[in-house]
């Protein structure tokens, strides 16, 4: 069995935003999901049930529903993003423990998200994490090509001068870690902690045993705080039972 990659060499820490920097059970993305459904319903003039089918089909085929709506129906990205990210961020609470853990990581900390910078700013403000990141690569910087597209990661690496062999990627979707792992990044899958119900599709919760997932955690703050204890001599480290 191949040993998971470790962190001693890492100088750039890359984080997804939604369901990664805040707990899955907050279900903030459920609000966005509902807004996306409304947008599809209104734009295509279809009923809620049909809009839901279209939304989920595009999400899986194109990486985001937005990409499908842009490609097939001529939707303008600005209109879409402004509508779907108009949500209530109040369920998010400050997370000083996560902030402290991120601050102690050596090197740069970046966000790579399929959302918009405005959404990132709103989330980080609620979490109290705004001062801990050195840059954001959002869907606009990606020229509206979402993860897990390979070219999106390449654009990110080039724009921020990231050496993937010296970087770690934290994500809540295993499929979004496939390309980072192929590029040489250490990969970490952030999963629900199991204490509360989460609103996710079954496929979104899969992948914790995938070969391209080096580590799995249900406690990001605790995982980051404990990185100094990791050693390449300890097989299987970082994986939850």
Short mmCIF file of C-alpha atoms in Angstrom, two decimals:
data_model
loop_
_atom_site.label_atom_id
_atom_site.label_comp_id
_atom_site.label_asym_id
_atom_site.label_seq_id
_atom_site.Cartn_x
_atom_site.Cartn_y
_atom_site.Cartn_z
CA UNK A 1 0.00 0.00 0.00
CA UNK A 2 1.31 3.42 -0.99
CA UNK A 3 1.93 5.65 2.02
CA UNK A 4 0.06 8.97 2.11
CA UNK A 5 2.06 12.08 1.36
CA UNK A 6 3.10 14.15 4.35
CA UNK A 7 3.50 17.87 5.09
CA UNK A 8 7.11 18.57 6.06
CA UNK A 9 7.85 19.97 2.60
CA UNK A 10 4.68 22.07 2.26
CA UNK A 11 5.04 25.85 1.90
CA UNK A 12 1.65 26.63 0.30
CA UNK A 13 -1.67 25.64 1.88
CA UNK A 14 -4.67 25.65 -0.46
CA UNK A 15 -8.22 25.53 0.88
CA UNK A 16 -11.60 25.11 -0.72
CA UNK A 17 -14.22 27.35 0.93
CA UNK A 18 -17.72 25.89 1.22
CA UNK A 19 -18.09 22.86 3.51
CA UNK A 20 -14.33 22.95 4.08
CA UNK A 21 -13.59 26.07 6.12
CA UNK A 22 -16.91 25.75 7.92
CA UNK A 23 -18.74 22.61 9.10
CA UNK A 24 -20.90 20.67 6.68
CA UNK A 25 -23.82 20.67 9.11
CA UNK A 26 -24.16 24.46 8.91
CA UNK A 27 -25.76 23.64 5.54
CA UNK A 28 -25.00 27.12 4.25
CA UNK A 29 -24.66 25.67 0.78
CA UNK A 30 -28.26 24.47 1.04
CA UNK A 31 -29.30 28.12 0.75
CA UNK A 32 -27.14 28.58 -2.35
CA UNK A 33 -28.52 25.32 -3.72
CA UNK A 34 -32.07 26.61 -3.31
CA UNK A 35 -31.19 29.92 -4.98
CA UNK A 36 -29.64 28.02 -7.89
CA UNK A 37 -32.87 26.05 -8.29
CA UNK A 38 -34.87 29.28 -8.33
CA UNK A 39 -32.56 30.77 -10.95
CA UNK A 40 -32.86 27.72 -13.22
CA UNK A 41 -36.62 27.67 -12.74
CA UNK A 42 -37.01 31.34 -13.65
CA UNK A 43 -34.51 31.40 -16.51
CA UNK A 44 -35.76 28.27 -18.26
CA UNK A 45 -39.40 28.77 -17.33
CA UNK A 46 -39.78 25.24 -15.98
CA UNK A 47 -41.33 23.86 -12.82
CA UNK A 48 -39.33 23.29 -9.61
CA UNK A 49 -39.06 19.54 -10.14
CA UNK A 50 -37.71 19.86 -13.67
CA UNK A 51 -35.40 22.68 -12.59
CA UNK A 52 -33.97 20.44 -9.88
CA UNK A 53 -33.17 17.68 -12.38
CA UNK A 54 -31.48 20.16 -14.72
CA UNK A 55 -29.53 21.75 -11.87
CA UNK A 56 -28.09 18.46 -10.63
CA UNK A 57 -27.40 17.19 -14.15
CA UNK A 58 -25.39 20.31 -14.99
CA UNK A 59 -23.58 20.19 -11.65
CA UNK A 60 -22.28 16.71 -12.33
CA UNK A 61 -21.59 17.20 -16.05
CA UNK A 62 -20.07 20.69 -16.00
CA UNK A 63 -18.68 21.00 -12.46
CA UNK A 64 -21.15 23.77 -11.60
CA UNK A 65 -24.73 24.47 -12.61
CA UNK A 66 -23.54 27.91 -13.69
CA UNK A 67 -21.19 26.46 -16.29
CA UNK A 68 -24.02 24.43 -17.76
CA UNK A 69 -26.35 27.43 -17.82
CA UNK A 70 -23.66 29.56 -19.47
CA UNK A 71 -22.74 26.93 -22.04
CA UNK A 72 -26.21 25.79 -23.01
CA UNK A 73 -28.45 28.78 -22.27
CA UNK A 74 -26.34 31.94 -22.58
CA UNK A 75 -26.54 32.97 -18.93
CA UNK A 76 -24.23 35.82 -17.87
CA UNK A 77 -21.99 34.82 -14.98
CA UNK A 78 -22.38 38.12 -13.13
CA UNK A 79 -26.17 37.79 -13.09
CA UNK A 80 -25.99 34.20 -11.90
CA UNK A 81 -23.43 34.77 -9.15
CA UNK A 82 -25.20 37.86 -7.81
CA UNK A 83 -28.46 35.91 -7.53
CA UNK A 84 -27.30 32.60 -6.07
CA UNK A 85 -24.96 34.09 -3.45
CA UNK A 86 -27.61 36.39 -2.01
CA UNK A 87 -28.03 34.31 1.14
CA UNK A 88 -28.12 34.60 4.92
CA UNK A 89 -24.60 34.05 6.29
CA UNK A 90 -25.68 34.36 9.94
CA UNK A 91 -25.54 30.57 10.61
CA UNK A 92 -21.74 30.89 10.40
CA UNK A 93 -19.98 31.55 13.68
CA UNK A 94 -16.43 32.78 14.40
CA UNK A 95 -13.91 29.97 14.62
CA UNK A 96 -10.88 31.26 16.54
CA UNK A 97 -9.41 27.76 16.91
CA UNK A 98 -9.30 27.34 13.14
CA UNK A 99 -7.88 30.82 12.74
CA UNK A 100 -5.10 30.08 15.19
CA UNK A 101 -4.29 26.79 13.50
CA UNK A 102 -4.15 28.39 10.04
CA UNK A 103 -2.00 31.25 11.32
CA UNK A 104 0.60 28.78 12.59
CA UNK A 105 1.01 27.04 9.24
CA UNK A 106 4.36 27.90 7.65
CA UNK A 107 4.09 29.63 4.28
CA UNK A 108 1.24 31.01 2.22
CA UNK A 109 -2.44 30.22 2.63
CA UNK A 110 -4.70 30.49 -0.42
CA UNK A 111 -8.35 29.80 -1.25
CA UNK A 112 -9.37 27.98 -4.43
CA UNK A 113 -13.14 28.00 -4.85
CA UNK A 114 -15.88 27.60 -7.44
CA UNK A 115 -17.65 30.50 -5.72
CA UNK A 116 -17.08 34.24 -6.11
CA UNK A 117 -14.76 36.58 -4.23
CA UNK A 118 -17.79 38.35 -2.77
CA UNK A 119 -19.03 35.06 -1.32
CA UNK A 120 -15.56 34.27 0.02
CA UNK A 121 -15.33 37.66 1.71
CA UNK A 122 -18.74 37.26 3.35
CA UNK A 123 -17.92 33.78 4.65
CA UNK A 124 -14.46 34.68 5.95
CA UNK A 125 -15.85 37.76 7.70
CA UNK A 126 -18.38 35.65 9.59
CA UNK A 127 -15.75 33.05 10.49
CA UNK A 128 -13.23 35.69 11.58
CA UNK A 129 -10.65 34.30 9.14
CA UNK A 130 -10.29 37.20 6.72
CA UNK A 131 -6.78 38.15 7.81
CA UNK A 132 -5.36 34.64 7.51
CA UNK A 133 -5.30 34.23 3.74
CA UNK A 134 -2.87 35.64 1.20
CA UNK A 135 -5.04 35.30 -1.87
CA UNK A 136 -8.25 33.98 -3.44
CA UNK A 137 -8.69 32.23 -6.77
CA UNK A 138 -12.41 32.24 -7.58
CA UNK A 139 -14.62 31.17 -10.46
CA UNK A 140 -14.02 34.48 -12.25
CA UNK A 141 -10.23 34.06 -12.07
CA UNK A 142 -10.81 30.55 -13.45
CA UNK A 143 -12.60 32.14 -16.42
CA UNK A 144 -15.73 30.32 -15.28
CA UNK A 145 -14.21 26.86 -15.73
CA UNK A 146 -14.83 25.17 -12.34
CA UNK A 147 -13.00 22.52 -10.43
CA UNK A 148 -12.37 19.67 -11.15
CA UNK A 149 -11.23 20.84 -14.62
CA UNK A 150 -7.46 20.34 -14.96
CA UNK A 151 -6.94 23.72 -16.64
CA UNK A 152 -8.44 25.48 -13.62
CA UNK A 153 -5.77 24.09 -11.32
CA UNK A 154 -3.10 24.96 -13.85
CA UNK A 155 -4.34 28.56 -14.03
CA UNK A 156 -4.37 28.74 -10.25
CA UNK A 157 -0.82 27.38 -9.93
CA UNK A 158 0.46 29.76 -12.58
CA UNK A 159 -1.27 32.87 -11.26
CA UNK A 160 -0.07 32.33 -7.70
CA UNK A 161 3.31 30.78 -8.60
CA UNK A 162 2.57 27.63 -6.61
CA UNK A 163 4.86 24.60 -6.83
CA UNK A 164 2.38 21.70 -6.50
CA UNK A 165 5.10 19.45 -5.11
CA UNK A 166 5.31 21.81 -2.14
CA UNK A 167 1.59 22.39 -1.67
CA UNK A 168 -1.33 20.80 0.19
CA UNK A 169 -4.98 20.93 -0.88
CA UNK A 170 -7.97 20.73 1.47
CA UNK A 171 -11.36 19.89 -0.08
CA UNK A 172 -14.76 18.47 0.84
CA UNK A 173 -15.27 16.77 -2.55
CA UNK A 174 -12.97 13.88 -3.35
CA UNK A 175 -13.33 14.39 -7.09
CA UNK A 176 -11.79 17.85 -6.72
CA UNK A 177 -8.64 16.27 -5.29
CA UNK A 178 -7.91 14.00 -8.26
CA UNK A 179 -6.00 16.56 -10.33
CA UNK A 180 -4.17 18.14 -7.36
CA UNK A 181 -2.88 14.70 -6.39
CA UNK A 182 -1.81 13.98 -9.97
CA UNK A 183 0.12 17.27 -9.92
CA UNK A 184 1.97 16.23 -6.78
CA UNK A 185 0.02 17.99 -4.04
CA UNK A 186 -0.65 16.44 -0.64
CA UNK A 187 -4.43 16.03 -0.48
CA UNK A 188 -6.83 16.20 2.48
CA UNK A 189 -10.53 15.35 2.30
CA UNK A 190 -12.69 17.17 4.87
CA UNK A 191 -15.75 15.08 5.77
CA UNK A 192 -18.79 15.70 8.04
CA UNK A 193 -18.13 15.06 11.72
CA UNK A 194 -21.28 12.95 12.05
CA UNK A 195 -22.77 14.94 14.91
CA UNK A 196 -25.55 16.57 12.89
CA UNK A 197 -27.48 15.94 9.70
CA UNK A 198 -25.91 17.24 6.51
CA UNK A 199 -27.70 18.03 3.27
CA UNK A 200 -25.51 16.43 0.59
CA UNK A 201 -25.92 14.13 -2.39
CA UNK A 202 -24.60 10.61 -1.79
CA UNK A 203 -21.85 11.01 -4.39
CA UNK A 204 -20.62 14.17 -2.64
CA UNK A 205 -19.82 12.12 0.46
CA UNK A 206 -17.90 9.42 -1.38
CA UNK A 207 -14.17 9.04 -1.95
CA UNK A 208 -12.55 8.88 1.46
CA UNK A 209 -10.81 5.64 0.47
CA UNK A 210 -9.74 6.86 -2.96
CA UNK A 211 -6.08 6.52 -3.90
CA UNK A 212 -5.82 10.24 -4.63
CA UNK A 213 -6.87 11.14 -1.06
CA UNK A 214 -3.83 11.18 1.22
CA UNK A 215 -5.59 12.18 4.45
CA UNK A 216 -9.14 12.41 5.76
CA UNK A 217 -10.38 14.53 8.65
CA UNK A 218 -13.71 15.48 10.21
CA UNK A 219 -12.06 18.21 12.33
CA UNK A 220 -10.08 20.67 10.21
CA UNK A 221 -8.96 22.87 13.12
CA UNK A 222 -7.76 19.87 15.10
CA UNK A 223 -6.08 18.36 12.06
CA UNK A 224 -4.14 21.55 11.28
CA UNK A 225 -3.19 22.05 14.93
CA UNK A 226 -1.80 18.53 14.99
CA UNK A 227 0.31 18.76 11.84
CA UNK A 228 3.49 19.30 13.82
CA UNK A 229 3.04 15.76 15.15
CA UNK A 230 2.94 14.18 11.70
CA UNK A 231 5.92 12.11 10.62
CA UNK A 232 6.64 10.22 7.41
CA UNK A 233 7.57 7.26 9.64
CA UNK A 234 3.97 6.81 10.79
CA UNK A 235 2.01 4.94 8.11
CA UNK A 236 -1.58 5.92 7.51
CA UNK A 237 -1.30 9.10 9.55
CA UNK A 238 -3.98 11.70 9.10
CA UNK A 239 -6.72 9.25 8.17
CA UNK A 240 -9.69 8.88 10.41
CA UNK A 241 -10.71 5.31 11.27
#
